[in-house]
C-alpha atoms as one frame of an Amber mdcrd trajectory, in Angstrom:
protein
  14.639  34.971  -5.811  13.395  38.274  -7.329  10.125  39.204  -7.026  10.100
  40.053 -10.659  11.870  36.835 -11.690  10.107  35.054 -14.709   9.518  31.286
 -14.424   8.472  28.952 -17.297   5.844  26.172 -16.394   8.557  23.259 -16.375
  10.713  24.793 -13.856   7.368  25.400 -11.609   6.261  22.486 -11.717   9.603
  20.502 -10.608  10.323  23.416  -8.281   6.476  22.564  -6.709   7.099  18.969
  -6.617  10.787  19.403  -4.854   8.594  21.300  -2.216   6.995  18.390  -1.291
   9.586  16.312  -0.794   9.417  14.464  -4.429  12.823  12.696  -4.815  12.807
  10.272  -7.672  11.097  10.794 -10.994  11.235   7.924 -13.419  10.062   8.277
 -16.778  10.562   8.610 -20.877  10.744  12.418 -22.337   9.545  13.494 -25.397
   7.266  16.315 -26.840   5.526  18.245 -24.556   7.566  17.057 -21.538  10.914
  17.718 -22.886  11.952  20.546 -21.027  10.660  19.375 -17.937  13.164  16.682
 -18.082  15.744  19.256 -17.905  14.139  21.249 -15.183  13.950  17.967 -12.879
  17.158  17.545 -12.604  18.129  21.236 -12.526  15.108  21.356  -9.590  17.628
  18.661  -7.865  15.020  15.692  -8.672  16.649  12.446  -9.322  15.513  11.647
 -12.514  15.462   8.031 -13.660  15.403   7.301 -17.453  12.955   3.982 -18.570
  12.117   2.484 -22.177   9.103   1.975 -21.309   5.847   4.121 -19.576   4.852
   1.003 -17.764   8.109   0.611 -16.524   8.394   4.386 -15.015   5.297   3.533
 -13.626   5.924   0.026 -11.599   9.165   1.715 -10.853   7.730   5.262  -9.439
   4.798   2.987  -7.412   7.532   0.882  -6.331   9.325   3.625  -4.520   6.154
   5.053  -2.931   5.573   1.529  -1.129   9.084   1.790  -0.013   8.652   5.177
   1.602   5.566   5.916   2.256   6.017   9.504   0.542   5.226   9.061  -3.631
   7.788   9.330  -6.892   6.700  10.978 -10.023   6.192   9.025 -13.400   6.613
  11.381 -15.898   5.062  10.375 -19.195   3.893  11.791 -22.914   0.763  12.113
 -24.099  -1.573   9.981 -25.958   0.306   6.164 -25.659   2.115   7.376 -23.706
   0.309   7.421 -20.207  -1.759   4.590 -21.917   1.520   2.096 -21.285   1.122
   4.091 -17.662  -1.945   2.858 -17.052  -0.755  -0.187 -15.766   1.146   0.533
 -13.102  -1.406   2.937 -12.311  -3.853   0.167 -11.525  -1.424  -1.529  -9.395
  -0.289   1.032  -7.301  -4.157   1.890  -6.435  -5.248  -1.482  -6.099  -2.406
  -1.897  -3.693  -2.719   1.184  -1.993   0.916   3.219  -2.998   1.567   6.516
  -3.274   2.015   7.490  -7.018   1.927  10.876  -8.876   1.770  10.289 -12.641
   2.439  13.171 -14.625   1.610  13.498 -18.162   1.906  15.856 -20.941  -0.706
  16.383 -23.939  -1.589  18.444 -25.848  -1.726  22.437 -26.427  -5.183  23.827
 -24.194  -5.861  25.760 -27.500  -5.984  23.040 -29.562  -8.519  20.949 -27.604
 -10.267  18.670 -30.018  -8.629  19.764 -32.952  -6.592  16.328 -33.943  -3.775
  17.550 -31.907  -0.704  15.262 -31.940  -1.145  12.208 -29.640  -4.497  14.177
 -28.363  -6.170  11.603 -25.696  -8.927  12.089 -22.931  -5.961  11.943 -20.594
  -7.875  13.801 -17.314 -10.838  10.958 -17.866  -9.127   7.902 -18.390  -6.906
   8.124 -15.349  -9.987   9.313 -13.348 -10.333   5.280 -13.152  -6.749   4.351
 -11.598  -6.683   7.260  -9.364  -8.247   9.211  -6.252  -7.466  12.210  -7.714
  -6.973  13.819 -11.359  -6.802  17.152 -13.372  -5.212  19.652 -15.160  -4.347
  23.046 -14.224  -5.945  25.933 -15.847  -3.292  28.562 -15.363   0.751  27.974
 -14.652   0.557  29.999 -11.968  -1.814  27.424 -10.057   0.915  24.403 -11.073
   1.988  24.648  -7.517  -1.469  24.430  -5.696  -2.275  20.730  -8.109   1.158
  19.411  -7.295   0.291  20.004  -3.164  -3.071  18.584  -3.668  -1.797  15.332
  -5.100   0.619  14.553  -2.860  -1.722  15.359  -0.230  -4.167  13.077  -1.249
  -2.086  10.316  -2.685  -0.889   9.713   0.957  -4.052  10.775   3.316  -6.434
   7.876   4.343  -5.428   4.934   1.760  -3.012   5.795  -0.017  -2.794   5.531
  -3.981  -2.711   7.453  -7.242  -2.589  11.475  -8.116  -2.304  12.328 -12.311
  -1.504  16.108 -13.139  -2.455  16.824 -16.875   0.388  19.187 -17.841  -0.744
  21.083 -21.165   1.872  21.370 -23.893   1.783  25.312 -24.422   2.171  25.857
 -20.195   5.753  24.100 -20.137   7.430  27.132 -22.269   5.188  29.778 -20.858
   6.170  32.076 -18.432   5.032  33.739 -15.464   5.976  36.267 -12.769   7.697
  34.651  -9.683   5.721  37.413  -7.805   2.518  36.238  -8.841   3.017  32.244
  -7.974   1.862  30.989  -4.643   4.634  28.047  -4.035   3.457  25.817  -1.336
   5.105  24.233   2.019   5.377  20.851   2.174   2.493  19.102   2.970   2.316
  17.102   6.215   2.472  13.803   6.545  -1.205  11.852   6.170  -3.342  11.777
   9.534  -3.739   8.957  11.802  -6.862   8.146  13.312  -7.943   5.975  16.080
 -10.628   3.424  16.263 -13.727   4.145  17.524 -13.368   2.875  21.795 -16.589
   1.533  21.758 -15.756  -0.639  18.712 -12.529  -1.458  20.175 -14.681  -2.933
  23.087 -16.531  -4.790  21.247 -13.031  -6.703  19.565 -11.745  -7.012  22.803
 -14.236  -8.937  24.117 -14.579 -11.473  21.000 -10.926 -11.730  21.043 -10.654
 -12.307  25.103 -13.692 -15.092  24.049 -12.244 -16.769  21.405 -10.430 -20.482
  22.292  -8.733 -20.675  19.074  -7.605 -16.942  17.960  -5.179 -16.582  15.134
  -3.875 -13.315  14.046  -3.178 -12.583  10.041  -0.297  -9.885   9.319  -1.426
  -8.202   5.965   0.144  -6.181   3.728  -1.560  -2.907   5.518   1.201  -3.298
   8.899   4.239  -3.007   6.806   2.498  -0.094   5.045   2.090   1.665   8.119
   5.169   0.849   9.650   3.519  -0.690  12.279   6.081  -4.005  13.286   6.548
  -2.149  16.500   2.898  -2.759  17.828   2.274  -5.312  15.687   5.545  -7.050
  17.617   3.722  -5.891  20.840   0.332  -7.213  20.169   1.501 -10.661  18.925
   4.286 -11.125  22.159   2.437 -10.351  24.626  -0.433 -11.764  24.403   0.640
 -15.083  23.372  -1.528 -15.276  19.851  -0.902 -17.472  17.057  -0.211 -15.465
  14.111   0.849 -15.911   9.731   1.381 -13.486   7.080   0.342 -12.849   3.902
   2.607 -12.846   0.911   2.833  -8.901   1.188   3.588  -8.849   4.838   6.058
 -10.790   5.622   8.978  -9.776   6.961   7.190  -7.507   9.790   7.755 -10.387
  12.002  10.437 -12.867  11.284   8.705 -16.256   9.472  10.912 -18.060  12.448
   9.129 -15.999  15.213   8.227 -19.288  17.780   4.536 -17.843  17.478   4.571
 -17.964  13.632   2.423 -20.432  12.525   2.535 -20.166   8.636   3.716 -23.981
   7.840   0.440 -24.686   9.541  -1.904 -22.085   7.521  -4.569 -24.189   6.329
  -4.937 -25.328   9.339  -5.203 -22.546  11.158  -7.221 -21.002   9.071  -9.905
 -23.689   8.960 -10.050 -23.890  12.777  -9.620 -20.566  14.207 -12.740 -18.902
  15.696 -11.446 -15.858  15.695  -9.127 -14.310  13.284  -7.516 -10.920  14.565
  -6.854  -9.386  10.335  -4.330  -6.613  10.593  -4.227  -4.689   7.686  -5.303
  -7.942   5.959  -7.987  -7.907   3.162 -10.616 -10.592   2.935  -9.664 -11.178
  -0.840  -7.779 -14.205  -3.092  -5.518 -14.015  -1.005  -7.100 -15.079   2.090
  -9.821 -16.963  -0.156 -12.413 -14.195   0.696 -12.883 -15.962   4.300 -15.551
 -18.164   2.936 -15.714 -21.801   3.178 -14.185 -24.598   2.751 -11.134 -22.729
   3.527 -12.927 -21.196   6.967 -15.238 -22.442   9.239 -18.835 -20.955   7.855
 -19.180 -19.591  11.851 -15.424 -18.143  12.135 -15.438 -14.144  13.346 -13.626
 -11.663  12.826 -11.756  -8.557  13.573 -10.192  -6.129  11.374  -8.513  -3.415
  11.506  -7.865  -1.350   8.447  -7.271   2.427   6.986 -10.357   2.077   5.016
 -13.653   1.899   6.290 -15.311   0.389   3.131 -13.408  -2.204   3.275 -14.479
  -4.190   6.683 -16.599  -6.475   6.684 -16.126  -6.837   2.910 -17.138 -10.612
   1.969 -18.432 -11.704   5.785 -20.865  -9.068   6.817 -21.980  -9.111   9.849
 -19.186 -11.749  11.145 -16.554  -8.995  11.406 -16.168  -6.679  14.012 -14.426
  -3.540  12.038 -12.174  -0.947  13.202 -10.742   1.756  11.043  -7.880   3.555
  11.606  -4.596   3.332  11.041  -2.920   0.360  11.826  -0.276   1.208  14.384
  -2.680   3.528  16.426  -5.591   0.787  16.539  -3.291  -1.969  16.762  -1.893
  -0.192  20.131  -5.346   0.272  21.223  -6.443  -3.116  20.952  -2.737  -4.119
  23.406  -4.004  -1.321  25.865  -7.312  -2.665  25.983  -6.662  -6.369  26.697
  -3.886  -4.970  29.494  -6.626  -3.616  31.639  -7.704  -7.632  31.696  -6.767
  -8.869  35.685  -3.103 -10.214  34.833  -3.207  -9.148  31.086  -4.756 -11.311
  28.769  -2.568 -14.222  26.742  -3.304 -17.305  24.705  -2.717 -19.994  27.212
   1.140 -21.831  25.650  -0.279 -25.032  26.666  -3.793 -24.870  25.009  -5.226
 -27.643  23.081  -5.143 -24.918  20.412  -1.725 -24.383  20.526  -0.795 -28.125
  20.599  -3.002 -28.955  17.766  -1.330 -25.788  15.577   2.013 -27.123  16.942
   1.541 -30.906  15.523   0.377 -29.634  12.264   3.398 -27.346  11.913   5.917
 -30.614  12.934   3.812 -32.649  10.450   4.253 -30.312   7.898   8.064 -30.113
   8.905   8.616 -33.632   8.297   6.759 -33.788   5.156   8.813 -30.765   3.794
  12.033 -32.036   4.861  11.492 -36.103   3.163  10.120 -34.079   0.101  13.788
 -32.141   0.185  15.643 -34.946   0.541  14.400 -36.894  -2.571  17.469 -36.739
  -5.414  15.355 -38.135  -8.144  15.424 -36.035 -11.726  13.789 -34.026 -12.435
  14.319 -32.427  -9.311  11.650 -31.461  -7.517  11.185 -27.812  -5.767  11.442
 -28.787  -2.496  14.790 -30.001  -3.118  15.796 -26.628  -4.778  14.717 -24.471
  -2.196  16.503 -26.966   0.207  20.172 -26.315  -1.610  19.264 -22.494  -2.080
  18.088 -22.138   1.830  22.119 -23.499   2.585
């Protein structure tokens, strides 16, 4: 490219986001954003046309869980990145990469009645970790590095770029723009050893441990150690909703048909990238056991502890690393430290589950209208 070359602001920015890595943009265009439909898919983006903001924006969040790495939603002003909003909230609430980008109106025109003028920088400030417009095209590239930096460091979640209506046409020097590398990938930290100790120890104590496979592992890609931790020492373990499938539900140490259960009686519960939410009914009683401790290991430090205080040993990092830390710890235990197979604990989970079994199967079995969902899910599972 000449060093003289001039570049309008739409064809920077989709250049700057193709030199991240961006791959999909979903979205609706319209005025500002027009042209930088056209320069997405000139840019080699994959661009993805919705009827809908909210949509774009489920649909954009939805590849960033996928991947790991985030999509662009690509939205007008004003209502526009209003209907975004919604998937916004989502995709930070659930911790996935998202870059929402959003036109509005002319930077001369600031609080003039511009068309479809909105406080677009401050709303989003809400739904993401990081927000702003650019003050100069030329800068275009260093915003686009510093959102997709951020939206996948530490937790990941939201990054909204504020794309003024009178910098898509407007050109600038190729000479005098600063395009960017591709950022690496987020870092992973380690737990602290000392706090590692400490879960080691509760865990190697406990005569009725259960392990709870959150949505965090299959985040961080961590089914490998997860696998690992689970097999080899012998524990007990059920998933949330969100992480399923990073062990099979017919693992032979699966324990989910037995979940109230288990969660009632365990003493200690091993949460791995597991939140202490709805979900797992904020680990309070009468679903747990008032005394019940806990260890958990997550990304984000102000999240341990969150609900139990001082009854959870935390450990933040990122999943894979700590939960590797935590097998390498227990394997310096004389003959490597398992659940006994023949526990009382294990034989009480194990006439739950065949309880449970029985009850689900008589429950399938009944013909009666209106049919009943057990039944339904019986012909479907065939």
């Amino acid at each position: 490219m000449a060093n003289d070359e001039s570049l309008d602001g739409a064809t920077i920015l989709c250049r700057s986001l193709k030199d991240q890595g961006v791959e999909f943009v979903f979205g609706i265009v319209g005025f500002p954003i027009i042209e930088v439909g056209f320069a997405a898919q000139a840019a080699g983006l994959k661009f993805i046309a919705m009827r809908n903001e909210q949509a774009a924006s489920y649909a954009a969040s939805a590849i960033g869980y996928l991947t790991g790495r985030p999509a662009v939603c690509l939205v007008v002003s004003g209502p526009g990145l209003v209907h975004a909003l919604s998937g916004m909230a989502n995709a930070m609430v659930n911790g996935w990469p998202l870059i929402v980008i959003g036109g509005s109106n002319d930077a001369d025109q600031e609080a003039m009645g511009a068309f479809q003028e909105f406080p677009q920088v401050e709303s989003t400030r809400l739904y993401s970790k990081f927000s702003a417009r650019p003050s100069k095209i030329e800068r275009i590239p260093f915003y686009v590095e510093k959102a997709v930096r951020t939206s996948i460091s530490g937790r990941p979640g939201v990054c909204y770029i504020d794309i003024a209506g009178n910098m898509v046409n407007k050109m600038a020097v190729s000479s005098e723009i600063e395009f960017i590398q591709q950022c690496r990938d987020g870092p992973k930290m380690m737990a602290d050893p000392d706090a590692v100790k400490e879960a080691v120890n509760l865990l190697t104590s406990s005569s009725r441990p259960l392990v709870v496979v959150g949505k965090g592992a299959a985040i961080g890609r961590a089914e490998n150690s997860v696998r690992e931790f689970i097999e080899t020492h012998k524990l007990p373990f059920l998933p949330t909703p969100m992480g399923k499938g990073v062990l099979p539900d017919d693992h032979p140490l699966c324990v989910a048909p037995a979940r109230s259960k288990a969660l009632l009686k365990a003493d200690v519960i091993v949460l791995l990238g597991a939140r202490l939410n709805w979900i797992l009914h904020f680990g309070l009683s009468p679903r747990f056991d008032p005394n019940t401790k806990f260890i958990q290991i997550d990304i984000c430090p102000e999240e341990l502890s969150n609900n139990v205080g001082l009854r959870c040993t935390g450990l933040a990092g990122h999943i894979d690393l700590v939960t590797s830390q935590m097998t390498k710890a227990l394997g310096k235990f004389p003959g490597v430290y398992t659940h006994p197979e023949r526990s009382p604990w294990w034989k009480e989970l194990n006439a739950k589950i065949a309880s449970n079994v029985q009850v689900s199967n008589e429950l399938a079995a009944q013909t009666d209208l209106p049919m009943n969902y057990y039944n339904v899910f019986d012909k479907v599972s065939c």
